[in-house]
């Protein structure tokens, strides 16, 4: 049984409490708050072995598993139980390993030798048609397909301009990183 399975059983037991007695508002609200906190936590909430989990199973099967929050004298609590899976920290990676046509964060130094981080995507040669014909410096003619395409390179992504949605990055980026996940709406 994996950590995820153990956590799912613990949450299932709490959810049964949260919805069991509609008139016990305090107990129900406490269980619901605990469920929310468990789903958001990133630190271990307990340590337990899969063998021990089977030993503490509710024999009647009504309430799932009871997980003691103390260590046995034998010290057998070995599996960390997380309320939510730990998120991997994004790290800067060499620009050569960046994906094509995917929006990421890139880092470069501007003409004043100052570091800049922007949202951008790499466009390979002849892959994306341009809406501008012969826009010098940012498009090139693809004879094989009789069309103008964006030149190969990094394109900054702009969300709030009316005129442009992306502009060519003339500086050479050195590193990239995946975009972080946006905050959850509440």
Short mmCIF file of C-alpha atoms in Angstrom, two decimals:
data_model
loop_
_atom_site.label_atom_id
_atom_site.label_comp_id
_atom_site.label_asym_id
_atom_site.label_seq_id
_atom_site.Cartn_x
_atom_site.Cartn_y
_atom_site.Cartn_z
CA UNK A 1 0.00 0.00 0.00
CA UNK A 2 1.45 3.35 -1.03
CA UNK A 3 1.49 6.60 0.89
CA UNK A 4 -1.19 7.89 -1.45
CA UNK A 5 -3.41 4.89 -0.62
CA UNK A 6 -2.95 5.43 3.12
CA UNK A 7 -3.77 9.11 2.79
CA UNK A 8 -6.87 8.32 0.74
CA UNK A 9 -8.09 5.99 3.52
CA UNK A 10 -7.47 8.65 6.18
CA UNK A 11 -9.36 11.26 4.16
CA UNK A 12 -12.19 8.80 3.55
CA UNK A 13 -12.56 8.26 7.30
CA UNK A 14 -12.62 12.02 7.93
CA UNK A 15 -15.19 12.54 5.19
CA UNK A 16 -17.46 9.96 6.81
CA UNK A 17 -17.26 11.95 10.04
CA UNK A 18 -17.83 15.21 8.17
CA UNK A 19 -21.08 13.99 6.64
CA UNK A 20 -22.26 11.45 9.25
CA UNK A 21 -24.17 13.66 11.67
CA UNK A 22 -25.82 16.63 10.01
CA UNK A 23 -26.79 18.08 13.40
CA UNK A 24 -23.39 17.89 15.09
CA UNK A 25 -22.17 21.11 13.48
CA UNK A 26 -18.99 21.47 15.54
CA UNK A 27 -17.73 17.97 14.78
CA UNK A 28 -18.72 18.23 11.12
CA UNK A 29 -17.02 21.61 10.67
CA UNK A 30 -13.87 20.44 12.45
CA UNK A 31 -13.68 17.38 10.17
CA UNK A 32 -14.17 19.53 7.06
CA UNK A 33 -11.47 21.98 8.16
CA UNK A 34 -9.14 19.06 8.83
CA UNK A 35 -9.83 17.63 5.37
CA UNK A 36 -9.03 20.99 3.76
CA UNK A 37 -5.84 21.35 5.80
CA UNK A 38 -4.75 17.80 4.96
CA UNK A 39 -5.25 18.37 1.24
CA UNK A 40 -3.08 21.52 1.37
CA UNK A 41 -0.31 20.36 3.73
CA UNK A 42 3.14 19.57 2.36
CA UNK A 43 4.76 18.17 5.49
CA UNK A 44 4.34 14.58 6.70
CA UNK A 45 1.41 14.20 9.03
CA UNK A 46 2.51 10.79 10.34
CA UNK A 47 4.88 7.89 9.77
CA UNK A 48 3.52 4.35 9.44
CA UNK A 49 4.38 1.07 7.76
CA UNK A 50 1.95 -0.71 5.39
CA UNK A 51 1.99 -3.75 7.72
CA UNK A 52 0.90 -1.60 10.65
CA UNK A 53 -1.87 -0.08 8.59
CA UNK A 54 -3.50 -3.50 8.24
CA UNK A 55 -3.23 -4.01 12.02
CA UNK A 56 -5.13 -0.82 12.80
CA UNK A 57 -7.95 -1.43 10.33
CA UNK A 58 -11.48 -1.02 11.71
CA UNK A 59 -12.78 -4.60 12.03
CA UNK A 60 -16.36 -3.58 11.24
CA UNK A 61 -15.26 -1.58 8.22
CA UNK A 62 -17.43 1.38 9.14
CA UNK A 63 -14.81 4.04 9.64
CA UNK A 64 -11.81 2.89 7.59
CA UNK A 65 -8.47 2.98 9.41
CA UNK A 66 -7.48 4.51 12.71
CA UNK A 67 -4.00 5.92 12.47
CA UNK A 68 -2.24 6.44 15.81
CA UNK A 69 -0.09 9.55 15.88
CA UNK A 70 2.59 8.13 18.16
CA UNK A 71 5.60 5.94 17.57
CA UNK A 72 5.57 2.36 18.85
CA UNK A 73 8.32 1.13 21.18
CA UNK A 74 9.62 -0.97 18.27
CA UNK A 75 9.89 2.20 16.17
CA UNK A 76 8.08 0.73 13.18
CA UNK A 77 6.53 3.93 11.84
CA UNK A 78 8.55 4.24 8.68
CA UNK A 79 6.29 5.52 5.87
CA UNK A 80 5.73 9.28 5.76
CA UNK A 81 2.08 10.15 5.30
CA UNK A 82 1.63 13.38 3.39
CA UNK A 83 -1.64 15.22 3.28
CA UNK A 84 -0.86 16.17 -0.30
CA UNK A 85 1.95 15.09 -2.60
CA UNK A 86 4.99 17.28 -2.27
CA UNK A 87 5.36 19.52 -5.31
CA UNK A 88 8.70 19.42 -7.08
CA UNK A 89 10.44 22.76 -6.98
CA UNK A 90 11.00 24.06 -10.51
CA UNK A 91 14.67 24.68 -11.22
CA UNK A 92 16.50 26.68 -13.87
CA UNK A 93 17.75 24.48 -16.67
CA UNK A 94 20.17 25.15 -19.56
CA UNK A 95 18.41 26.83 -22.47
CA UNK A 96 19.49 24.03 -24.83
CA UNK A 97 17.07 21.66 -23.07
CA UNK A 98 14.03 23.96 -23.44
CA UNK A 99 10.96 22.63 -25.27
CA UNK A 100 9.78 24.14 -28.56
CA UNK A 101 6.43 25.91 -28.95
CA UNK A 102 5.68 25.69 -25.22
CA UNK A 103 5.40 28.78 -23.02
CA UNK A 104 8.08 28.77 -20.30
CA UNK A 105 10.08 31.27 -18.26
CA UNK A 106 13.42 32.26 -19.77
CA UNK A 107 16.30 34.24 -18.32
CA UNK A 108 18.71 36.49 -20.23
CA UNK A 109 20.86 39.58 -19.72
CA UNK A 110 19.73 42.76 -21.45
CA UNK A 111 21.99 45.32 -23.17
CA UNK A 112 22.68 46.93 -19.77
CA UNK A 113 23.91 43.55 -18.44
CA UNK A 114 20.89 43.22 -16.17
CA UNK A 115 19.19 39.88 -15.68
CA UNK A 116 15.66 39.60 -17.01
CA UNK A 117 13.07 36.85 -16.67
CA UNK A 118 10.17 36.72 -19.12
CA UNK A 119 7.44 34.39 -20.34
CA UNK A 120 8.40 33.13 -23.81
CA UNK A 121 8.34 30.22 -26.25
CA UNK A 122 10.84 28.92 -28.79
CA UNK A 123 9.59 28.84 -32.39
CA UNK A 124 11.58 26.56 -34.74
CA UNK A 125 12.16 27.65 -38.37
CA UNK A 126 9.14 27.46 -40.72
CA UNK A 127 6.78 26.10 -38.04
CA UNK A 128 4.51 29.07 -37.42
CA UNK A 129 2.85 31.18 -40.07
CA UNK A 130 3.08 34.93 -39.61
CA UNK A 131 0.07 37.21 -39.94
CA UNK A 132 2.42 39.94 -41.18
CA UNK A 133 3.88 39.61 -44.67
CA UNK A 134 7.54 40.52 -45.04
CA UNK A 135 7.82 42.12 -41.61
CA UNK A 136 11.58 42.70 -41.73
CA UNK A 137 13.61 41.01 -39.08
CA UNK A 138 10.85 38.87 -37.60
CA UNK A 139 9.49 36.91 -40.57
CA UNK A 140 10.99 34.90 -43.39
CA UNK A 141 9.54 33.45 -46.55
CA UNK A 142 9.00 29.69 -46.65
CA UNK A 143 9.24 28.88 -50.38
CA UNK A 144 8.25 25.24 -49.99
CA UNK A 145 4.88 26.22 -48.51
CA UNK A 146 4.49 29.68 -50.12
CA UNK A 147 3.99 31.55 -46.87
CA UNK A 148 5.69 33.89 -44.41
CA UNK A 149 6.66 32.39 -41.06
CA UNK A 150 8.07 33.73 -37.83
CA UNK A 151 11.85 33.57 -37.73
CA UNK A 152 13.39 30.91 -35.55
CA UNK A 153 14.03 32.02 -32.00
CA UNK A 154 12.50 33.02 -28.70
CA UNK A 155 9.26 35.02 -28.67
CA UNK A 156 8.14 36.88 -25.54
CA UNK A 157 4.48 36.20 -24.72
CA UNK A 158 2.45 39.34 -24.02
CA UNK A 159 -0.99 38.98 -22.46
CA UNK A 160 -2.20 42.55 -22.10
CA UNK A 161 -1.28 44.43 -25.27
CA UNK A 162 -3.84 45.17 -27.93
CA UNK A 163 -1.34 45.43 -30.80
CA UNK A 164 0.94 42.44 -30.24
CA UNK A 165 0.59 39.10 -28.49
CA UNK A 166 4.29 38.27 -28.82
CA UNK A 167 7.54 39.99 -29.77
CA UNK A 168 10.88 38.58 -30.87
CA UNK A 169 13.56 38.32 -28.18
CA UNK A 170 16.82 39.64 -29.63
CA UNK A 171 18.90 38.73 -26.57
CA UNK A 172 20.28 35.23 -26.04
CA UNK A 173 18.62 33.47 -23.11
CA UNK A 174 20.79 31.22 -20.96
CA UNK A 175 18.23 29.32 -18.85
CA UNK A 176 14.60 28.26 -18.81
CA UNK A 177 12.08 26.95 -16.27
CA UNK A 178 8.50 25.62 -16.52
CA UNK A 179 5.78 28.10 -15.61
CA UNK A 180 4.57 27.76 -12.02
CA UNK A 181 1.00 26.62 -11.47
CA UNK A 182 -1.39 29.54 -10.96
CA UNK A 183 -2.99 29.97 -7.53
CA UNK A 184 -6.21 28.06 -6.99
CA UNK A 185 -9.40 30.12 -7.20
CA UNK A 186 -11.24 30.32 -3.90
#
